[in-house]
XYZ file of N, CA, C and O in Angstrom:
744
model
N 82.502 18.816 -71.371
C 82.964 18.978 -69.995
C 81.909 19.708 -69.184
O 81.082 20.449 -69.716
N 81.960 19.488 -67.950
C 81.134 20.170 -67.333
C 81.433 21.586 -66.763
O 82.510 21.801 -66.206
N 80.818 22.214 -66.851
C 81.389 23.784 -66.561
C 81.322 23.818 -65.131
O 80.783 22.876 -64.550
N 81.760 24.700 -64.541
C 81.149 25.340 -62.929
C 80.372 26.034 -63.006
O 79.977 26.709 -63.957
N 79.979 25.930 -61.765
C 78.497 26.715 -61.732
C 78.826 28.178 -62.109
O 80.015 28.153 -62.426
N 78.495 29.072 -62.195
C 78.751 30.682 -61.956
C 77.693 31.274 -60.711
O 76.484 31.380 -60.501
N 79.060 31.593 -60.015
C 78.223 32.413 -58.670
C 76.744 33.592 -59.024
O 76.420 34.079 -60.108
N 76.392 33.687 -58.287
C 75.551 34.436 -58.375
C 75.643 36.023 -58.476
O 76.824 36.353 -58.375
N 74.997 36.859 -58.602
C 75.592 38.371 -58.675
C 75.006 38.407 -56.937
O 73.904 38.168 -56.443
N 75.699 38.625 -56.629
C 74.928 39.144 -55.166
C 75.283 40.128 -54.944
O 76.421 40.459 -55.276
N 74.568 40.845 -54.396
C 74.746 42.423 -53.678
C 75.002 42.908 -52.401
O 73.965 43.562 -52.287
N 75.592 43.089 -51.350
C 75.651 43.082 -50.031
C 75.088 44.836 -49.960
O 74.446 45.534 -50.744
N 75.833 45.129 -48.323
C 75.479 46.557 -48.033
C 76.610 46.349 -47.133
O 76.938 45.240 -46.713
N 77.205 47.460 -46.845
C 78.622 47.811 -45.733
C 77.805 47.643 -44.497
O 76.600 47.785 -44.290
N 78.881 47.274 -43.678
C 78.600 47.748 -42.303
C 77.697 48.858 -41.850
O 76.669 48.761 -41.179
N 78.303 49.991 -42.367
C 78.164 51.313 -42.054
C 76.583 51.526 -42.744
O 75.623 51.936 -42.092
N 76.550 51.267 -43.768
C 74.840 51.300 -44.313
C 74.089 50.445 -43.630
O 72.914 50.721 -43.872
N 74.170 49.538 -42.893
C 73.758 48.790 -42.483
C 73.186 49.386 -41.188
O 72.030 49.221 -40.797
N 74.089 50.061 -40.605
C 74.028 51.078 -39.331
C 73.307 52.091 -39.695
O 72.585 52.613 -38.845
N 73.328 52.507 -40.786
C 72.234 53.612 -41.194
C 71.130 53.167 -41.171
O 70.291 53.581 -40.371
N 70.900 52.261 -42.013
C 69.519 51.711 -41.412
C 68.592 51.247 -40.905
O 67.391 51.181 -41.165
N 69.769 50.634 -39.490
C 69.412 50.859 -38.163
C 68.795 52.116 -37.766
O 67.647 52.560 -37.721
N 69.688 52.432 -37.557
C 69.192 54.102 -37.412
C 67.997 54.857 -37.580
O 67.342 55.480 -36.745
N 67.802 54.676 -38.951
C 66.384 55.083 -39.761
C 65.345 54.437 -39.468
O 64.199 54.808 -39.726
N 65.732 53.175 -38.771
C 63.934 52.348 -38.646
C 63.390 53.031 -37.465
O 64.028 53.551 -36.549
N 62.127 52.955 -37.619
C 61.276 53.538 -36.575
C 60.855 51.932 -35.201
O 60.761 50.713 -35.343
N 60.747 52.709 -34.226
C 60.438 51.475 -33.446
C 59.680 50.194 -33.977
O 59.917 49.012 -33.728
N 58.452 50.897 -34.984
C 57.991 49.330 -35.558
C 58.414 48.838 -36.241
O 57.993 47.686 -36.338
N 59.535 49.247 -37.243
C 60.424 48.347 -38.483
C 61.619 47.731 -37.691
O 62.103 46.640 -37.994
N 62.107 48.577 -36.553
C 63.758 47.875 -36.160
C 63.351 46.486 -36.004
O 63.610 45.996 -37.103
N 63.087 45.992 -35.605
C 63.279 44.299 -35.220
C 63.242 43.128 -36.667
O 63.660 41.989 -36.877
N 62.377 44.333 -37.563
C 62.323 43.016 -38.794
C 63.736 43.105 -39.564
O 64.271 42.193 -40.195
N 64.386 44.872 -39.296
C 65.641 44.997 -40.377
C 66.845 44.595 -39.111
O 68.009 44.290 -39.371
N 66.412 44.657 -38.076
C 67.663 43.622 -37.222
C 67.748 42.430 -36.794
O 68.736 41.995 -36.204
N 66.377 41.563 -37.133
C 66.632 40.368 -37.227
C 66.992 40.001 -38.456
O 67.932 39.209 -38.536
N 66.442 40.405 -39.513
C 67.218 40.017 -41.275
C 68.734 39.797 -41.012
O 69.456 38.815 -41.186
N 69.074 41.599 -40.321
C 70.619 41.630 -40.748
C 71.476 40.952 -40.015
O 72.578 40.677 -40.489
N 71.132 40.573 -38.770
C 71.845 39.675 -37.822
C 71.703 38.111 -37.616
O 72.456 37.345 -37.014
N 70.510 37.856 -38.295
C 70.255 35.875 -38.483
C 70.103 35.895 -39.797
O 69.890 34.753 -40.206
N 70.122 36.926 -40.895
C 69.932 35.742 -42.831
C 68.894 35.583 -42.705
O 68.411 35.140 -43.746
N 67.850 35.763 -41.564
C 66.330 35.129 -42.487
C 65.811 35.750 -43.562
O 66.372 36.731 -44.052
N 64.903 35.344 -43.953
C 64.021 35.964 -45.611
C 63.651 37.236 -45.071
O 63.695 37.720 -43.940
N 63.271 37.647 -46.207
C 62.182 39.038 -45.683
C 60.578 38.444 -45.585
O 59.664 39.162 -45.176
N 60.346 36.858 -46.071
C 59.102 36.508 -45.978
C 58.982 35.664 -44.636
O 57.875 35.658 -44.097
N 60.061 34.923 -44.026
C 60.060 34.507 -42.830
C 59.816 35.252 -41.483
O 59.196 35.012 -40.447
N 60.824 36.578 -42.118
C 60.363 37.729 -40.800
C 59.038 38.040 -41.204
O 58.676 38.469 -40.108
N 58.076 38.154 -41.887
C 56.843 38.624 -41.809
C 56.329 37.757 -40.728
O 55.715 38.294 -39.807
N 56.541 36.259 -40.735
C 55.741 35.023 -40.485
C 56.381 35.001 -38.823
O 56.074 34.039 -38.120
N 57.199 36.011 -38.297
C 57.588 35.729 -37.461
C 57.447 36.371 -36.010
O 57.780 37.552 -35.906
N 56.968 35.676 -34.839
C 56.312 35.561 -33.398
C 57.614 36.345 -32.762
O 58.795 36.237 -33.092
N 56.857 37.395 -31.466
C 58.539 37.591 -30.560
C 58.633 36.276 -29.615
O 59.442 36.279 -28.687
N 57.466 34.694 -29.950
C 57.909 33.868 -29.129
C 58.853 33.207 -29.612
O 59.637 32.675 -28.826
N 59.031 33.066 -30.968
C 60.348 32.626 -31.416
C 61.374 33.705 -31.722
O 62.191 33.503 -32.619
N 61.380 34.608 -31.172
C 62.682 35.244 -30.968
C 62.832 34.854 -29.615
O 63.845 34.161 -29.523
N 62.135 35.030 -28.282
C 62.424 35.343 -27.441
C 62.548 33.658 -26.120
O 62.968 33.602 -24.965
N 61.878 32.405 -27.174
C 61.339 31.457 -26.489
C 61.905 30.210 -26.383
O 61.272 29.208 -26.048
N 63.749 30.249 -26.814
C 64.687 29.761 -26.666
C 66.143 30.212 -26.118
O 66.760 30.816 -26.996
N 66.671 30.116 -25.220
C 67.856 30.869 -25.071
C 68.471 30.621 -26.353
O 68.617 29.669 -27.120
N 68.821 32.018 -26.281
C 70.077 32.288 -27.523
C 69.733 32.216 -28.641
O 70.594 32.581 -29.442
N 68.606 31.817 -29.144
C 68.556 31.558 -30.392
C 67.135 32.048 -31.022
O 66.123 31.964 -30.325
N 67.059 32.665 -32.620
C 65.355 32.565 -32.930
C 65.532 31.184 -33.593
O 66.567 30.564 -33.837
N 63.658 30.729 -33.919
C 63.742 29.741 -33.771
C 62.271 30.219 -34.789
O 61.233 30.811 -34.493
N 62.929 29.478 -36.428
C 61.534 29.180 -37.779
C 61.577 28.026 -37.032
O 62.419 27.388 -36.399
N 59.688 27.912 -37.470
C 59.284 26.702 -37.075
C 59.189 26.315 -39.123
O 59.378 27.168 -39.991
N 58.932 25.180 -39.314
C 58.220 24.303 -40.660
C 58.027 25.212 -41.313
O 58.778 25.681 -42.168
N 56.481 25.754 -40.835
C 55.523 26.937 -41.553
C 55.948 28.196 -41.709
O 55.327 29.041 -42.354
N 57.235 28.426 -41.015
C 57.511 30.118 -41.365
C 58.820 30.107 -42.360
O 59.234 31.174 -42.815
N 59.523 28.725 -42.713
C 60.655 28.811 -43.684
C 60.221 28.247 -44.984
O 59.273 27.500 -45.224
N 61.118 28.761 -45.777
C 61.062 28.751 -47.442
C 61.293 27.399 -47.827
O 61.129 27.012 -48.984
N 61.688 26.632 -46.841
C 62.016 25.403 -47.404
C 61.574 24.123 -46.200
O 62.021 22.977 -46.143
N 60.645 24.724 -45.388
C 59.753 23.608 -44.590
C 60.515 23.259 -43.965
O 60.167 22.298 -43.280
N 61.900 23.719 -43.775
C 62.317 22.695 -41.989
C 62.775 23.496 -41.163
O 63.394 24.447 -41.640
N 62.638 23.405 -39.558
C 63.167 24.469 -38.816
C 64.344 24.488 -38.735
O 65.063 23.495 -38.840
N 64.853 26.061 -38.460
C 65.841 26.607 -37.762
C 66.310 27.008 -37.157
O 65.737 27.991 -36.687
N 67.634 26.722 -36.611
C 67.592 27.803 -35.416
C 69.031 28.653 -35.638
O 70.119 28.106 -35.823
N 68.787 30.213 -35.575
C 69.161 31.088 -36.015
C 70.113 31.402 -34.583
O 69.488 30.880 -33.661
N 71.370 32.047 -34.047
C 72.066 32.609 -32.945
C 71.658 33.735 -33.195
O 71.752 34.297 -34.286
N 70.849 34.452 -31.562
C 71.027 35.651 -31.387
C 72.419 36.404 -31.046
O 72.843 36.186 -29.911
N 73.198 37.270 -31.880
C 74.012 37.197 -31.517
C 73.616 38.452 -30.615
O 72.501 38.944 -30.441
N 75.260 38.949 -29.920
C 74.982 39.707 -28.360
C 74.525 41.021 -29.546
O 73.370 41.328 -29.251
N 74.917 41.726 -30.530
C 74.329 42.919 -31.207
C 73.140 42.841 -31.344
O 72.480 43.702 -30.763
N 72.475 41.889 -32.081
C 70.422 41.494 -31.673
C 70.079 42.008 -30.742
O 69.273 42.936 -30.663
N 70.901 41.231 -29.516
C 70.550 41.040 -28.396
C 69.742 42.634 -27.802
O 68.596 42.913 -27.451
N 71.065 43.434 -27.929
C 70.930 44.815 -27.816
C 70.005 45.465 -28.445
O 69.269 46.202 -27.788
N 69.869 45.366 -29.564
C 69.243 45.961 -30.319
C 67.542 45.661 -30.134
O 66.678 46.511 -30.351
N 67.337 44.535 -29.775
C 65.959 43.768 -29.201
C 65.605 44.092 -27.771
O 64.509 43.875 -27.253
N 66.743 44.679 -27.145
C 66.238 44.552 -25.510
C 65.127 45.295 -25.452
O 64.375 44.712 -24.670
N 64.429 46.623 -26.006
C 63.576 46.839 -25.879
C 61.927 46.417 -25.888
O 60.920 46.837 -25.318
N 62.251 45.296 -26.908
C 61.438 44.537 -26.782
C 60.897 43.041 -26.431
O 60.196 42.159 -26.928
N 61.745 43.339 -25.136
C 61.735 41.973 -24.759
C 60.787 41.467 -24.251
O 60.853 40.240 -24.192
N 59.598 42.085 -23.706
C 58.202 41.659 -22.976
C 56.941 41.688 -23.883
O 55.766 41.579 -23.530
N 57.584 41.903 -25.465
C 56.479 41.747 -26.406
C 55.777 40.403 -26.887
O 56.632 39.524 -27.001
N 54.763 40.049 -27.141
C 54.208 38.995 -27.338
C 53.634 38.920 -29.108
O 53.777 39.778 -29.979
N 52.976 37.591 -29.195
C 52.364 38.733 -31.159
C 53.399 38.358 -32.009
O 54.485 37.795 -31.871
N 52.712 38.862 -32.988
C 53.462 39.188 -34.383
C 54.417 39.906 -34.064
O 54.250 40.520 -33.010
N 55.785 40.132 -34.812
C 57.059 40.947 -34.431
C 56.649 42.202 -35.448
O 56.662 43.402 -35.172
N 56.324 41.641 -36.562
C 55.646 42.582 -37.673
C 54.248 42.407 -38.047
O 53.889 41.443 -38.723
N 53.114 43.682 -37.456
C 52.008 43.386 -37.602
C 51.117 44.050 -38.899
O 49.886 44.062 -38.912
N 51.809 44.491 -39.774
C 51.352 45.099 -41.266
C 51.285 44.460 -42.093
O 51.419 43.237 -42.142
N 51.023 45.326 -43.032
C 50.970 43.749 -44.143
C 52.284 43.473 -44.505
O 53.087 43.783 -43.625
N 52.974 42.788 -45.942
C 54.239 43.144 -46.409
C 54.099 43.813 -47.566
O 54.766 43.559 -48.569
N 53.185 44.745 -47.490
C 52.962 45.532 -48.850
C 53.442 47.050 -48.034
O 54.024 47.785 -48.832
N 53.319 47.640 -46.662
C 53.745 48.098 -45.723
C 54.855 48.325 -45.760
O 55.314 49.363 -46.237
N 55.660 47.219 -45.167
C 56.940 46.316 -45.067
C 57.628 47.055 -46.230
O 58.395 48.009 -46.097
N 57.212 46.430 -47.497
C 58.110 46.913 -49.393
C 58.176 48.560 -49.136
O 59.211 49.205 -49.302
N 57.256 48.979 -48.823
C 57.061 50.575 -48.945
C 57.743 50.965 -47.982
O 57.947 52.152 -48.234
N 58.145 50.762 -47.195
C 59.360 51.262 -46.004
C 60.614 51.121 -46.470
O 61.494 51.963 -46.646
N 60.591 49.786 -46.678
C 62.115 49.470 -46.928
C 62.360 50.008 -48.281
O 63.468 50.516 -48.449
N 61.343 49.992 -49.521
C 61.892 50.947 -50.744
C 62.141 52.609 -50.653
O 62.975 53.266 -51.276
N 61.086 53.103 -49.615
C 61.381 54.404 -49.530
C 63.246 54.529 -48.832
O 64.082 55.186 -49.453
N 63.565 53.864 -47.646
C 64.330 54.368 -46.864
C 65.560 53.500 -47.597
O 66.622 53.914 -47.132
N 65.773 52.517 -48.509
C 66.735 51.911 -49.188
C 66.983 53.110 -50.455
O 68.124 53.257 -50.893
N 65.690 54.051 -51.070
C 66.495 54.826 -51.880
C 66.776 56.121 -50.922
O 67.647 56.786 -51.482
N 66.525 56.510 -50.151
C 66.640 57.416 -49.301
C 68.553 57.543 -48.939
O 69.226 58.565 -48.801
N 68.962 56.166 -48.879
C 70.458 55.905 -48.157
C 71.154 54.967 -49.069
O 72.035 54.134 -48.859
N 70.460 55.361 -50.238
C 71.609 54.903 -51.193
C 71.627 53.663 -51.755
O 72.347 53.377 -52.711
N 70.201 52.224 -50.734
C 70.732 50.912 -50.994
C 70.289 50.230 -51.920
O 69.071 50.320 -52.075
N 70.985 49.387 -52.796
C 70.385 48.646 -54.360
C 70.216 47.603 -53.682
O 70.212 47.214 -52.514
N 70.079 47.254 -54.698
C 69.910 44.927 -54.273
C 68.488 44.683 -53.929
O 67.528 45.435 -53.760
N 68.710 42.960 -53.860
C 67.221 42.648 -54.187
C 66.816 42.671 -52.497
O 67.571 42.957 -51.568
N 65.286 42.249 -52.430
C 64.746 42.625 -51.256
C 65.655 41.566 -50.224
O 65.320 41.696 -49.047
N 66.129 41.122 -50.326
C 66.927 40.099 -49.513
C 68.321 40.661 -49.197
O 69.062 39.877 -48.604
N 68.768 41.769 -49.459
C 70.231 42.233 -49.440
C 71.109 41.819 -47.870
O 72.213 41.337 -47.616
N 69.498 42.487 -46.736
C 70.508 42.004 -45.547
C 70.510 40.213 -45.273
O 70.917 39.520 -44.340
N 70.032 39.991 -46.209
C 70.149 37.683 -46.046
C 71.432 38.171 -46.327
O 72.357 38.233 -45.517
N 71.475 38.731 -48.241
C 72.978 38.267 -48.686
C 74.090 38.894 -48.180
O 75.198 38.466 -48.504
N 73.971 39.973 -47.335
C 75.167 40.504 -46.068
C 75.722 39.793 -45.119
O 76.910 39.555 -44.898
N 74.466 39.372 -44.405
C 74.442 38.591 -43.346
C 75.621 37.507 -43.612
O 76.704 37.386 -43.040
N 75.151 36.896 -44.479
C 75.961 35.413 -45.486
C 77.414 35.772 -45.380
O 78.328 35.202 -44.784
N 77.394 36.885 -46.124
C 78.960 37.139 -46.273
C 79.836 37.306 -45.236
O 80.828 36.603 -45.048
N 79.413 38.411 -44.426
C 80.084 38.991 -43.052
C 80.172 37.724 -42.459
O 81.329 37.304 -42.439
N 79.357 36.998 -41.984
C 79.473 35.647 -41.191
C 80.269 34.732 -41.910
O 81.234 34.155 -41.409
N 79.928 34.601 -42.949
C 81.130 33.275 -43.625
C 82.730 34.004 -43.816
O 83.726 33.310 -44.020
N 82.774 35.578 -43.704
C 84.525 36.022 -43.598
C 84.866 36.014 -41.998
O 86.017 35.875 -41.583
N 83.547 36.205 -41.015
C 83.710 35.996 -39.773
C 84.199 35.013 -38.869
O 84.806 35.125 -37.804
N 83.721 33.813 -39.656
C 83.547 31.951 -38.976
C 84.090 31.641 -39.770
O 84.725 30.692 -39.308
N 84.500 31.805 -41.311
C 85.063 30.881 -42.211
C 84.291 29.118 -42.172
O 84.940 28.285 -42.803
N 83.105 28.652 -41.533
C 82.265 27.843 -41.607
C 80.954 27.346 -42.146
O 79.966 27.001 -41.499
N 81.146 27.374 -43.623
C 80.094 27.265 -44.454
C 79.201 26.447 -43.773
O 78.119 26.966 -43.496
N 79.445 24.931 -43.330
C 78.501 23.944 -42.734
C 77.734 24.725 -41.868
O 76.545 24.840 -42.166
N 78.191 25.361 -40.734
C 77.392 25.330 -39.710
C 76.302 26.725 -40.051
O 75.222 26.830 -39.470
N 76.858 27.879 -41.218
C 76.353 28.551 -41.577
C 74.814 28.154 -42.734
O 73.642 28.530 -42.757
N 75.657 27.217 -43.560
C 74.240 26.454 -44.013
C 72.728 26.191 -43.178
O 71.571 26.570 -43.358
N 73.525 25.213 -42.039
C 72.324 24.735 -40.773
C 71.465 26.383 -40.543
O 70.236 26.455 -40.535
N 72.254 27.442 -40.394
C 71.496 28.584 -39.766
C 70.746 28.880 -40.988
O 69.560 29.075 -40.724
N 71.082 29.003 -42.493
C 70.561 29.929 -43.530
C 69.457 28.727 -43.999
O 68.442 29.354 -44.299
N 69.257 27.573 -44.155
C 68.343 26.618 -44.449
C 68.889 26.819 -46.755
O 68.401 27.267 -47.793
N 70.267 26.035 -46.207
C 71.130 26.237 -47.638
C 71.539 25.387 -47.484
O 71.210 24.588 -46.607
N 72.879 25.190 -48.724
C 73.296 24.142 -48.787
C 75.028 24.704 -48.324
O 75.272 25.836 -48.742
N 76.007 24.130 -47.652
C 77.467 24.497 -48.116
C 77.918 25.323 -49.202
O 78.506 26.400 -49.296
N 77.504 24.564 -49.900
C 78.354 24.924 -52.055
C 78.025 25.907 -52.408
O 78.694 26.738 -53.022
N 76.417 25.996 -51.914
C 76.049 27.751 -52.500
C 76.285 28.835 -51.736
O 76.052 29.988 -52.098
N 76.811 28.467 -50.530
C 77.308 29.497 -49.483
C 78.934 30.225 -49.867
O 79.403 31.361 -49.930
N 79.519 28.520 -50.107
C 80.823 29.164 -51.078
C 80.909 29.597 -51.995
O 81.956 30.229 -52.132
N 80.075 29.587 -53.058
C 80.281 29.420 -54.394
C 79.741 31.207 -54.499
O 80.299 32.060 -55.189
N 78.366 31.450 -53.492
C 78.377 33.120 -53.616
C 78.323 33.957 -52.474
O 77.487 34.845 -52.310
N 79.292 33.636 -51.635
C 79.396 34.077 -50.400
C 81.349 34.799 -50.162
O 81.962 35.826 -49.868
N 81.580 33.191 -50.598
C 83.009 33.277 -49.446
C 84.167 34.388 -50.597
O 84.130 34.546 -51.818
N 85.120 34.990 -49.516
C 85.742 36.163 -50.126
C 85.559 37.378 -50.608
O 86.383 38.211 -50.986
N 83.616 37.429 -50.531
C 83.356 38.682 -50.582
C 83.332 39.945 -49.350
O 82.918 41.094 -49.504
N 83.843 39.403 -48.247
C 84.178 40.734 -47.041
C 85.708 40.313 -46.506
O 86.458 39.549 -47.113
N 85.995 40.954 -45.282
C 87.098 40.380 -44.509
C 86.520 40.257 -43.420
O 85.412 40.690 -43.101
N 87.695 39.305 -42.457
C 87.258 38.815 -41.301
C 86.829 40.315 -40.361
O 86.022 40.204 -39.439
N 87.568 41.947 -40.762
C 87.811 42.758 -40.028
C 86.234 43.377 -40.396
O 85.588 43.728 -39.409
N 85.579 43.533 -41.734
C 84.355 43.942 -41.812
C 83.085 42.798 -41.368
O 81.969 43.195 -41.031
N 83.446 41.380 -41.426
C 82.435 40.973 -40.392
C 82.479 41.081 -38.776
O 81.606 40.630 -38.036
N 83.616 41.739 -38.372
C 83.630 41.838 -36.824
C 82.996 43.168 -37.124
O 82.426 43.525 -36.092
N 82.864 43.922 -37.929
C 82.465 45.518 -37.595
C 81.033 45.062 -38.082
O 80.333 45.562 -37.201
N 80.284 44.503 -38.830
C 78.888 44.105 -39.041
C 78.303 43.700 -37.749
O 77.293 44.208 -37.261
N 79.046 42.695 -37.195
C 78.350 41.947 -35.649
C 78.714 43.015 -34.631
O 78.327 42.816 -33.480
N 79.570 44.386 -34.953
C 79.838 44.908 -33.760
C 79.342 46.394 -33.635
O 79.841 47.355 -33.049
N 77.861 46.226 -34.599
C 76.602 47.226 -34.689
C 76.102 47.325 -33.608
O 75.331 46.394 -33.376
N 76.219 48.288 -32.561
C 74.995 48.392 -31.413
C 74.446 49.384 -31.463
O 74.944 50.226 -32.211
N 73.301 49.719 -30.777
C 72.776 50.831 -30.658
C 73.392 52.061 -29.738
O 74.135 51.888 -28.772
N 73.024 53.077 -30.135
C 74.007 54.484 -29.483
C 73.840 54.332 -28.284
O 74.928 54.591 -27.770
N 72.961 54.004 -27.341
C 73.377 53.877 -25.752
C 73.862 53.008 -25.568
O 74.247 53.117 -24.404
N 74.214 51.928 -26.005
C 74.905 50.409 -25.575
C 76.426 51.255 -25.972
O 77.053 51.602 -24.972
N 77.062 51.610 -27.316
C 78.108 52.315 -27.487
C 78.621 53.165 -26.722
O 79.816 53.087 -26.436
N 77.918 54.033 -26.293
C 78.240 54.820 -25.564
C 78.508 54.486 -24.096
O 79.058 55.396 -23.475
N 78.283 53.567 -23.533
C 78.004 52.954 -22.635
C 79.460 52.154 -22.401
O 80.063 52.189 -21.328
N 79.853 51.536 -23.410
C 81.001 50.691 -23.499
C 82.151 52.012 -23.390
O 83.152 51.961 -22.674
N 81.845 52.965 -24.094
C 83.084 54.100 -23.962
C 83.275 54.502 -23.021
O 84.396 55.004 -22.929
N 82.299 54.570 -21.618
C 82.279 55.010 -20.156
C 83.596 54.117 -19.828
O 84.768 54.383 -19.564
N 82.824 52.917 -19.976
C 83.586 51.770 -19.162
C 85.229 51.866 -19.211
O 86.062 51.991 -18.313
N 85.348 51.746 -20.722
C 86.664 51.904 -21.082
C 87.560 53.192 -20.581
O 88.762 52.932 -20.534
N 87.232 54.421 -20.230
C 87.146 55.741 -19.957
C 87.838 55.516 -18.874
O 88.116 56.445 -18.116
């Protein structure tokens, strides 16, 4: 008989760690650990990646061929938390990350044991995955964004968050945008 596959071990990170390490990046790391955690790309795609394809489509970043793991483009939703989190750099041109990724490892290993986080260098892909597939419940259209297939989205994705911790993942902003919303409401 044929067996089923066995999911994968995947590792996520909470919301809340996730926000920590927001927090912790310095102006030149935020954009690579808030585009990971908010579009699933690689950690090798964000190396490869322009602020013209963040910034050079409405709404969306945008791998070309040459910057994905699997040669075809994508196009990723900025969602409105990116959004925020990027406004500062919205008139940047260039590389988004201009170090090496030997740089890159040494940041993210120092400040991942610093706040506690395990998993492989991809943790905010396999967050991303989850929060969004308990968010949308839409493997297909989540596939199109992750450059995957459906089956492996279900098979090690779905049921690992709730719909209530992917609204609190996408509903990461930065402390003046927060604070900002509490006026309003006030």
């Amino acid at each position: 008989k044929k067996q089923p596959d066995a999911p994968e071990n995947i590792e996520i990170i909470s919301p809340a760690k996730f926000h920590e390490l927001l927090k912790a990046a310095d102006t030149e790391i935020l954009p690579v650990i808030a585009l990971q955690g908010f579009t699933g790309m690689r950690r090798s795609e964000a190396l490869r990646l322009k602020w013209e394809d963040v910034w050079g489509t409405d709404g969306f970043v945008v791998l070309s061929t040459s910057q994905t793991k699997t040669s075809r483009r994508r196009l990723m939703e900025r969602c409105s938390a990116l959004e925020e989190w990027l406004k500062p750099y919205r008139s940047h041109t260039g590389p988004v990350w201009t170090r090496s990724a030997d740089s890159l490892n040494h940041w993210m290993g120092r400040v991942r044991k610093q706040l506690g986080i395990t998993g492989l260098k991809n943790v905010l892909r396999h967050s991303y995955a989850t929060y969004k597939l308990a968010l949308k419940r839409d493997a297909n259209a989540l596939a199109l964004e992750m450059g995957n297939s459906p089956q492996i989205l279900m098979r090690n994705y779905l049921e690992l968050a709730t719909p209530k911790e992917g609204k609190q993942w996408f509903g990461i902003l930065p402390k003046t945008v927060a604070r900002e919303k509490l006026l309003k409401v006030s």
